[in-house]
Coordinates of C-alpha atoms in Angstrom, one line a residue:
Chain A
M1 CA 194.8 91.6 198.5
L2 CA 193.3 92.7 195.3
S3 CA 192.1 96.2 194.7
K4 CA 188.7 96.9 193.1
A5 CA 190.5 98.1 190.0
Q6 CA 192.4 94.8 189.7
I7 CA 189.3 92.7 190.2
K8 CA 187.6 94.8 187.5
Y9 CA 190.5 94.3 185.2
I10 CA 190.6 90.5 185.7
Q11 CA 186.8 90.3 185.1
S12 CA 187.2 92.3 181.9
L13 CA 189.4 89.6 180.5
Q14 CA 186.4 87.3 180.3
H15 CA 185.7 89.2 177.1
K16 CA 187.6 88.6 174.0
K17 CA 187.7 92.3 173.2
Y18 CA 189.7 93.1 176.4
R19 CA 191.9 90.0 176.0
Q20 CA 193.0 91.2 172.6
K21 CA 193.3 94.8 173.8
F22 CA 195.7 93.9 176.7
S23 CA 197.2 90.7 175.2
Q24 CA 196.5 89.0 178.5
F25 CA 194.1 86.2 179.6
I26 CA 193.0 84.3 182.6
A27 CA 193.7 80.6 183.2
E28 CA 191.8 79.0 186.0
G29 CA 192.3 75.8 187.9
D30 CA 194.9 73.9 189.9
K31 CA 196.2 71.8 187.0
I32 CA 196.5 74.5 184.4
V33 CA 198.2 77.0 186.8
Q34 CA 200.7 74.3 187.7
E35 CA 201.4 73.5 184.1
L36 CA 201.9 77.2 183.2
L37 CA 204.4 77.6 186.1
R38 CA 206.2 74.5 184.8
F39 CA 206.2 75.2 181.1
R40 CA 205.5 78.9 180.5
L41 CA 206.8 80.7 183.6
D42 CA 207.9 83.7 181.5
S43 CA 204.3 84.3 180.4
V44 CA 202.7 84.2 183.8
V45 CA 202.1 87.8 185.1
A46 CA 200.4 86.9 188.4
V47 CA 198.9 84.0 190.4
Y48 CA 195.8 84.6 192.6
A49 CA 195.3 81.7 194.9
T50 CA 194.3 80.7 198.4
G51 CA 197.0 80.8 201.1
I52 CA 196.8 77.0 201.3
W53 CA 197.3 76.6 197.5
L54 CA 200.3 78.9 197.5
E55 CA 201.8 77.0 200.5
Q56 CA 201.2 73.6 198.9
H57 CA 202.8 74.6 195.5
K58 CA 205.8 76.4 196.9
P59 CA 208.3 74.2 195.0
L60 CA 206.8 75.4 191.7
L61 CA 206.8 79.1 192.6
P62 CA 209.8 81.2 191.6
G63 CA 212.0 83.1 194.1
D64 CA 211.5 86.6 195.3
N65 CA 213.3 88.4 192.5
A66 CA 211.0 87.0 189.8
Q67 CA 208.7 89.2 187.8
L68 CA 205.7 87.1 188.9
E69 CA 203.3 88.5 191.4
L70 CA 201.9 86.1 193.9
V71 CA 198.7 87.2 195.6
T72 CA 196.9 85.5 198.4
V73 CA 193.1 85.9 198.0
E74 CA 190.1 84.6 199.8
E75 CA 187.7 82.1 198.2
G76 CA 185.0 84.8 198.0
I77 CA 187.3 86.9 195.8
L78 CA 188.3 83.9 193.7
K79 CA 184.6 83.3 193.1
Q80 CA 184.3 87.0 192.0
I81 CA 187.1 86.8 189.5
S82 CA 186.3 83.3 188.2
S83 CA 184.3 83.0 185.0
L84 CA 183.4 79.3 185.7
S85 CA 180.5 78.1 187.7
T86 CA 182.7 76.0 190.0
P87 CA 185.6 78.4 190.9
N88 CA 189.1 77.1 191.5
H89 CA 191.7 77.6 194.2
A90 CA 194.1 79.2 191.8
I91 CA 193.9 81.6 188.9
A92 CA 196.7 82.9 186.8
L93 CA 197.0 86.1 184.8
V94 CA 199.0 85.2 181.7
K95 CA 200.5 87.1 178.7
M96 CA 199.2 85.7 175.4
F97 CA 201.9 83.6 173.7
P98 CA 203.4 85.8 171.0
A99 CA 202.5 84.7 167.4
P100 CA 205.5 83.9 165.2
G101 CA 206.2 86.2 162.3
K102 CA 205.6 83.3 159.9
I103 CA 203.8 80.1 160.8
E104 CA 206.0 77.2 159.7
L105 CA 204.3 74.0 158.5
K106 CA 207.3 72.3 157.0
G107 CA 208.6 69.3 158.9
K108 CA 205.7 69.6 161.5
V109 CA 202.4 68.0 162.2
T110 CA 199.7 70.7 162.6
I111 CA 196.0 70.6 163.5
A112 CA 194.1 73.4 161.7
L113 CA 190.5 74.4 162.7
E114 CA 188.2 76.2 160.4
N115 CA 185.3 78.0 162.1
L116 CA 185.1 75.7 165.1
Q117 CA 182.5 77.1 167.5
D118 CA 182.4 75.1 170.7
P119 CA 185.0 76.1 173.4
G120 CA 184.9 72.6 174.9
N121 CA 185.8 71.1 171.5
M122 CA 188.6 73.6 171.1
G123 CA 190.1 72.7 174.5
T124 CA 189.7 69.0 173.9
I125 CA 191.5 69.2 170.5
I126 CA 194.4 71.1 172.2
R127 CA 194.6 68.2 174.6
I128 CA 194.5 65.6 171.8
A129 CA 197.3 67.6 170.0
D130 CA 199.4 67.4 173.2
W131 CA 198.8 63.6 173.5
F132 CA 199.9 62.9 169.9
G133 CA 202.9 65.3 169.9
V134 CA 201.3 67.6 167.4
S135 CA 203.5 70.8 167.0
Q136 CA 200.8 73.5 166.9
V137 CA 197.1 74.2 166.5
I138 CA 196.2 76.9 163.9
C139 CA 192.7 78.5 163.9
S140 CA 190.9 80.4 161.2
K141 CA 189.9 83.9 162.2
D142 CA 186.2 82.9 162.7
T143 CA 187.1 80.1 165.1
V144 CA 186.1 80.3 168.8
D145 CA 188.7 82.1 170.9
P146 CA 191.1 79.6 172.3
Y147 CA 191.8 81.9 175.3
N148 CA 188.1 81.5 176.4
A149 CA 188.0 80.2 180.0
K150 CA 186.0 77.1 179.1
S151 CA 188.4 76.2 176.3
I152 CA 191.5 76.6 178.5
Q153 CA 189.7 74.5 181.2
A154 CA 189.0 71.7 178.7
T155 CA 192.7 71.4 177.7
M156 CA 193.5 70.0 181.2
G157 CA 196.8 71.8 181.2
S158 CA 197.8 71.1 177.6
F159 CA 197.3 74.8 176.9
A160 CA 200.7 75.5 178.5
R161 CA 202.5 73.2 176.0
I162 CA 200.7 73.6 172.6
P163 CA 201.1 76.9 170.7
V164 CA 197.8 78.0 169.3
Y165 CA 197.8 80.7 166.5
E166 CA 195.1 82.4 164.5
T167 CA 195.6 83.2 160.8
D168 CA 194.0 83.1 157.4
L169 CA 194.2 79.3 156.6
Q170 CA 193.8 79.6 152.9
S171 CA 196.7 82.0 152.5
L172 CA 198.8 79.8 154.8
F173 CA 198.2 76.6 152.8
E174 CA 198.7 78.4 149.5
A175 CA 202.1 79.9 150.6
Q176 CA 203.4 76.4 151.7
K177 CA 202.0 74.1 149.0
D178 CA 204.7 71.4 149.5
V179 CA 203.2 70.5 152.9
P180 CA 200.2 68.1 152.5
V181 CA 196.8 69.2 154.0
Y182 CA 194.4 66.4 155.0
A183 CA 190.9 67.9 155.0
A184 CA 188.3 65.9 157.0
T185 CA 185.0 65.6 155.1
L186 CA 182.2 63.1 154.7
H187 CA 183.1 62.3 151.1
G188 CA 186.8 61.8 151.1
K189 CA 189.2 58.9 150.8
D190 CA 189.0 56.2 153.6
I191 CA 191.6 57.2 156.3
T192 CA 192.6 53.6 156.8
T193 CA 194.2 53.7 153.3
F194 CA 196.8 56.4 154.4
P195 CA 200.2 55.5 155.8
P196 CA 201.2 57.3 159.1
I197 CA 202.5 60.8 158.5
K198 CA 205.4 62.8 160.0
E199 CA 204.5 66.1 158.3
G200 CA 201.2 67.7 157.3
V201 CA 198.1 69.5 158.4
I202 CA 195.0 67.8 159.7
L203 CA 192.1 70.2 158.9
I204 CA 188.9 70.0 160.8
G205 CA 185.7 72.1 160.2
N206 CA 182.7 73.6 161.9
E207 CA 180.6 71.4 164.1
S208 CA 177.5 71.5 162.0
R209 CA 178.6 72.7 158.5
G210 CA 182.0 71.0 158.3
L211 CA 184.7 72.6 156.1
S212 CA 184.0 75.4 153.5
E213 CA 184.4 74.5 149.8
A214 CA 187.1 77.0 149.4
I215 CA 189.4 75.5 152.1
V216 CA 188.8 71.9 150.8
K217 CA 190.0 73.2 147.4
A218 CA 193.1 74.6 149.0
S219 CA 193.8 71.1 150.6
S220 CA 195.8 68.3 149.0
H221 CA 193.7 65.3 150.3
E222 CA 190.1 64.8 151.4
I223 CA 190.0 62.2 154.1
T224 CA 187.0 60.4 155.7
I225 CA 186.4 58.1 158.7
P226 CA 184.4 55.2 157.3
R227 CA 180.9 54.9 158.7
I228 CA 179.7 51.4 159.5
G229 CA 176.5 52.3 161.4
H230 CA 173.9 55.1 161.1
A231 CA 175.0 58.2 163.0
E232 CA 174.9 61.2 160.7
S233 CA 178.2 62.7 161.9
L234 CA 180.8 62.6 164.6
N235 CA 181.6 65.3 167.1
A236 CA 184.5 67.5 165.8
A237 CA 186.8 66.7 168.6
I238 CA 186.1 62.9 168.4
A239 CA 186.8 63.0 164.6
T240 CA 190.1 64.8 165.3
G241 CA 191.0 62.1 167.8
I242 CA 190.2 59.2 165.5
I243 CA 192.1 60.8 162.6
C244 CA 195.2 61.4 164.8
G245 CA 194.9 57.8 166.0
R246 CA 195.1 56.7 162.3
L247 CA 197.5 59.2 160.8
L248 CA 200.0 59.7 163.6
L249 CA 200.4 56.2 165.1
Chain B
M1 CA 147.0 71.7 176.4
L2 CA 148.9 70.1 179.3
S3 CA 147.4 69.9 182.8
K4 CA 149.3 71.0 185.9
A5 CA 149.6 67.4 186.9
Q6 CA 151.0 66.4 183.5
I7 CA 153.6 69.2 183.7
K8 CA 154.5 68.1 187.2
Y9 CA 154.9 64.5 186.1
I10 CA 157.1 65.4 183.1
Q11 CA 159.3 67.6 185.4
S12 CA 159.6 64.7 187.9
L13 CA 161.3 62.7 185.1
Q14 CA 164.3 65.0 185.4
H15 CA 165.2 62.8 188.4
K16 CA 166.6 59.3 188.0
K17 CA 164.4 58.1 190.9
Y18 CA 161.2 58.9 189.0
R19 CA 162.5 57.7 185.7
Q20 CA 163.1 54.3 187.3
K21 CA 159.8 54.3 189.2
F22 CA 157.8 55.0 186.0
S23 CA 160.1 53.4 183.4
Q24 CA 159.7 56.5 181.3
F25 CA 162.0 59.4 180.3
I26 CA 162.1 62.7 178.5
A27 CA 163.9 63.2 175.2
E28 CA 164.3 66.8 174.1
G29 CA 165.2 68.3 170.8
D30 CA 164.1 68.3 167.2
K31 CA 166.6 65.7 166.0
I32 CA 166.2 63.2 168.7
V33 CA 162.4 63.3 168.6
Q34 CA 162.5 62.8 164.8
E35 CA 164.8 59.8 165.3
L36 CA 162.6 58.3 168.0
L37 CA 159.6 58.6 165.7
R38 CA 161.5 56.9 162.9
F39 CA 163.3 54.1 164.8
R40 CA 161.4 53.6 168.1
L41 CA 157.8 54.6 167.4
D42 CA 156.5 51.9 169.7
S43 CA 158.3 53.4 172.6
V44 CA 157.1 57.0 172.2
V45 CA 154.2 57.7 174.6
A46 CA 153.6 61.4 173.7
V47 CA 155.1 64.3 171.8
Y48 CA 154.8 67.8 173.2
A49 CA 155.7 70.4 170.5
T50 CA 154.8 73.8 169.1
G51 CA 152.1 73.8 166.5
I52 CA 154.6 74.7 163.8
W53 CA 156.8 71.8 164.7
L54 CA 153.9 69.3 164.5
E55 CA 152.8 70.8 161.2
Q56 CA 156.4 70.6 159.7
H57 CA 156.9 67.0 160.8
K58 CA 153.5 65.6 159.8
P59 CA 155.0 62.9 157.5
L60 CA 156.7 61.4 160.5
L61 CA 153.7 61.3 162.8
P62 CA 151.5 58.3 162.9
G63 CA 147.8 58.2 162.0
D64 CA 144.9 58.9 164.3
N65 CA 144.4 55.4 165.6
A66 CA 148.0 55.2 167.0
Q67 CA 148.7 55.0 170.7
L68 CA 150.8 58.1 170.5
E69 CA 149.5 61.3 172.1
L70 CA 150.3 64.5 170.1
V71 CA 150.1 67.7 172.2
T72 CA 150.4 71.2 170.9
V73 CA 152.1 73.3 173.6
E74 CA 153.3 76.9 173.7
E75 CA 156.9 77.8 174.0
G76 CA 156.4 79.0 177.5
I77 CA 155.2 75.5 178.6
L78 CA 158.1 73.8 176.7
K79 CA 160.4 76.0 178.7
Q80 CA 158.7 74.8 181.8
I81 CA 159.0 71.1 181.1
S82 CA 162.5 71.3 179.5
S83 CA 165.5 70.5 181.7
L84 CA 167.9 72.2 179.3
S85 CA 169.0 75.8 179.5
T86 CA 168.1 76.2 175.8
P87 CA 164.6 74.6 175.4
N88 CA 163.6 72.9 172.2
H89 CA 160.6 73.0 170.0
A90 CA 159.7 69.3 170.6
I91 CA 159.9 67.0 173.6
A92 CA 159.0 63.3 173.7
L93 CA 157.8 61.2 176.5
V94 CA 159.3 57.8 176.0
K95 CA 159.1 54.3 177.6
M96 CA 162.5 53.0 178.6
F97 CA 163.7 50.4 176.2
P98 CA 163.2 47.0 177.9
A99 CA 166.4 45.3 179.0
P100 CA 166.9 41.8 177.6
G101 CA 166.7 38.8 180.0
K102 CA 170.3 38.0 179.1
I103 CA 172.8 40.4 177.6
E104 CA 174.5 38.6 174.7
L105 CA 178.1 39.4 173.9
K106 CA 178.8 36.6 171.4
G107 CA 179.2 37.6 167.8
K108 CA 178.8 41.3 168.7
V109 CA 180.9 44.4 169.2
T110 CA 180.0 46.0 172.6
I111 CA 181.2 49.2 174.3
A112 CA 181.2 48.7 178.1
L113 CA 181.5 51.7 180.5
E114 CA 182.7 51.4 184.1
N115 CA 181.7 54.3 186.4
L116 CA 181.7 56.9 183.7
Q117 CA 180.4 60.1 185.3
D118 CA 180.0 62.8 182.6
P119 CA 176.6 62.8 180.8
G120 CA 178.2 64.6 177.8
N121 CA 180.8 61.8 177.5
M122 CA 178.0 59.2 177.8
G123 CA 176.0 60.7 175.0
T124 CA 179.0 61.2 172.8
I125 CA 180.1 57.6 173.3
I126 CA 176.6 56.4 172.2
R127 CA 177.0 58.5 169.1
I128 CA 180.4 56.9 168.4
A129 CA 178.8 53.5 168.9
D130 CA 176.2 54.4 166.3
W131 CA 178.8 55.6 163.8
F132 CA 180.9 52.5 164.1
G133 CA 178.0 50.0 164.0
V134 CA 178.6 48.9 167.6
S135 CA 175.7 46.6 168.7
Q136 CA 175.2 47.9 172.3
V137 CA 176.5 50.0 175.1
I138 CA 176.6 48.3 178.5
C139 CA 177.1 50.4 181.7
S140 CA 178.2 49.4 185.2
K141 CA 175.6 50.2 187.9
D142 CA 177.6 53.2 189.1
T143 CA 177.8 54.8 185.7
V144 CA 175.9 58.1 185.0
D145 CA 172.3 57.5 184.0
P146 CA 172.1 57.3 180.1
Y147 CA 168.5 58.6 180.3
N148 CA 169.8 61.9 181.7
A149 CA 168.6 64.8 179.4
K150 CA 172.2 66.0 178.8
S151 CA 173.3 62.5 177.8
I152 CA 170.4 62.0 175.4
Q153 CA 171.0 65.5 173.9
A154 CA 174.7 64.6 173.3
T155 CA 173.8 61.5 171.3
M156 CA 172.4 63.7 168.5
G157 CA 169.7 61.1 167.8
S158 CA 171.8 58.0 168.1
F159 CA 170.0 57.2 171.4
A160 CA 167.1 55.9 169.3
R161 CA 169.3 53.3 167.6
I162 CA 171.8 52.0 170.1
P163 CA 170.5 49.9 173.0
V164 CA 172.0 50.9 176.3
Y165 CA 171.8 48.5 179.3
E166 CA 173.0 48.6 182.9
T167 CA 174.4 45.5 184.6
D168 CA 177.2 44.1 186.7
L169 CA 180.1 44.1 184.3
Q170 CA 182.3 41.6 186.1
S171 CA 179.6 38.9 186.3
L172 CA 178.7 39.6 182.6
F173 CA 182.3 39.1 181.4
E174 CA 182.9 36.0 183.7
A175 CA 179.7 34.3 182.3
Q176 CA 180.9 34.8 178.7
K177 CA 184.6 34.2 178.9
D178 CA 184.9 33.2 175.2
V179 CA 184.3 36.8 174.1
P180 CA 187.4 39.0 174.3
V181 CA 187.3 42.1 176.5
Y182 CA 189.7 44.9 175.6
A183 CA 190.3 47.1 178.7
A184 CA 191.6 50.6 177.9
T185 CA 194.3 51.5 180.4
L186 CA 197.5 53.6 180.4
H187 CA 199.8 50.6 180.7
G188 CA 198.5 48.0 178.2
K189 CA 199.6 46.8 174.8
D190 CA 199.8 49.3 171.9
I191 CA 196.4 49.3 170.1
T192 CA 198.2 49.6 166.7
T193 CA 199.4 46.0 167.2
F194 CA 195.9 44.6 167.2
P195 CA 194.1 43.5 164.1
P196 CA 190.5 44.8 163.5
I197 CA 187.9 42.8 165.5
K198 CA 184.4 41.6 164.6
E199 CA 183.5 40.5 168.1
G200 CA 184.5 41.7 171.6
V201 CA 184.0 44.3 174.3
I202 CA 185.8 47.7 174.3
L203 CA 185.9 48.6 178.0
I204 CA 186.3 52.3 179.1
G205 CA 186.7 53.5 182.7
N206 CA 186.0 56.6 184.9
E207 CA 187.2 60.0 183.6
S208 CA 189.7 60.6 186.4
R209 CA 190.4 57.2 187.9
G210 CA 190.2 54.9 184.8
L211 CA 189.2 51.3 185.3
S212 CA 189.1 49.4 188.6
E213 CA 191.7 46.7 189.2
A214 CA 189.0 44.1 189.5
I215 CA 187.5 44.8 186.1
V216 CA 190.9 44.8 184.4
K217 CA 191.5 41.4 185.9
A218 CA 188.2 40.2 184.4
S219 CA 189.3 41.4 180.9
S220 CA 191.3 39.4 178.4
H221 CA 193.5 42.3 177.0
E222 CA 194.8 45.6 178.3
I223 CA 195.1 48.1 175.4
T224 CA 196.7 51.5 175.3
I225 CA 196.8 54.4 172.8
P226 CA 200.5 55.2 172.5
R227 CA 201.4 58.7 173.7
I228 CA 203.8 60.7 171.6
G229 CA 203.5 64.0 173.5
H230 CA 202.9 65.1 177.1
A231 CA 199.2 65.2 177.9
E232 CA 198.6 63.1 181.0
S233 CA 195.5 61.5 179.7
L234 CA 192.8 61.7 177.0
N235 CA 189.1 62.5 177.6
A236 CA 187.1 59.2 177.9
A237 CA 185.0 59.8 174.9
I238 CA 188.0 60.7 172.7
A239 CA 189.8 57.6 173.8
T240 CA 186.7 55.5 172.9
G241 CA 186.7 57.1 169.4
I242 CA 190.4 56.5 168.8
I243 CA 190.1 52.8 170.0
C244 CA 187.0 52.2 167.7
G245 CA 189.0 53.9 164.9
R246 CA 191.8 51.3 165.3
L247 CA 189.9 48.1 166.3
L248 CA 186.8 48.5 164.2
L249 CA 188.1 49.8 160.8

């Protein structure tokens, strides 16, 4: 059973303000809850699910002496605490993954996002990062909140495996100048001329305005996906996928 | 002014049944209406837009003796005839592009979609096709309707340039066996081992089930994007982008 106060608390986490205040967020959906139990058990505070779901996923659930709270709830209550139009059978209350004291770029492949606005794109890019074995996703401070329910949903579980941090990108790049930064723009060097990389930052900008001039200046390379046809641009997540498909394979 | 009957007719085109019955569809949004006026003027039956929009886009609009009907409508009416949650300032009524007697694969790059279900993915793939200079998009009969408002919106105008047809894919491939078909699966040959192509079909399957066994059998190659990390799969539109980025560049 969930008390009214608990329901209210969970609902409050639909807002970034409260997620930041309490350093907790809600992850919805069968797949993502399973992945969190597998890969981030220490971060899961509680699972709210139907009795059937809890029964079916027993092997994944920790023993009685674990910190994790398991709560059987009815579908009506799940609907109330869900922020999605199609509510799921399981919802997890999760502690935000702690940010490292210093974000390390050396020896890693990183995807960096400047001012990305669409939560679906955010989630899809985290999923791409997980497919290509990217170490981390770093967001500028004006990027859409990756802890947004729609974003988490779009990761299809990859959220549990890929660390996502928020920082000032320009300071980050300037402090670690020996790591190459590949800025995706419409006027850079053809991506097919670059050899595959094992270290570096793939930098993607806002859906309609692209990257800011300042951040392009702080980068070491401007890269471009050659256009053969007539579309004015590509979706930001699609561009990320294509660039990973060229630079990481 | 729009009569009640006209409003009712336009609203009816939100349903596939009526789009097929009348061979007309609705395209919403500033960008797509502009692109239709530029690239498919002959197909545009009417434009319903605010007075300001029509004034601002005068250079694109044809002279008085054109077949095209230009109708000034108030925002309230646009809201009524729009099928999107955020209505636009211009909506076009468009004749469906006529399907060719025979779909030709020879000498062309084609994207074929089997049982794709998400209209956003459909639109995004049409936009990718337009970026990479793909000649046409061919859909199996159980694929989501490309004339769906959400799909057209996601093409960002590319809908006006890329012909999209519906047909039985298996018969199509079997009738033109000399054109290679590259089926995207999770167990095919590494895409990085293929040289760029100038002719062929890139075949993409359903978002959760992938391609059917029958259609894979009717293909000449099974191709796979190598996975370095742990995500179980990639979004269908992302996979299409990555494959185009490897096979067409």
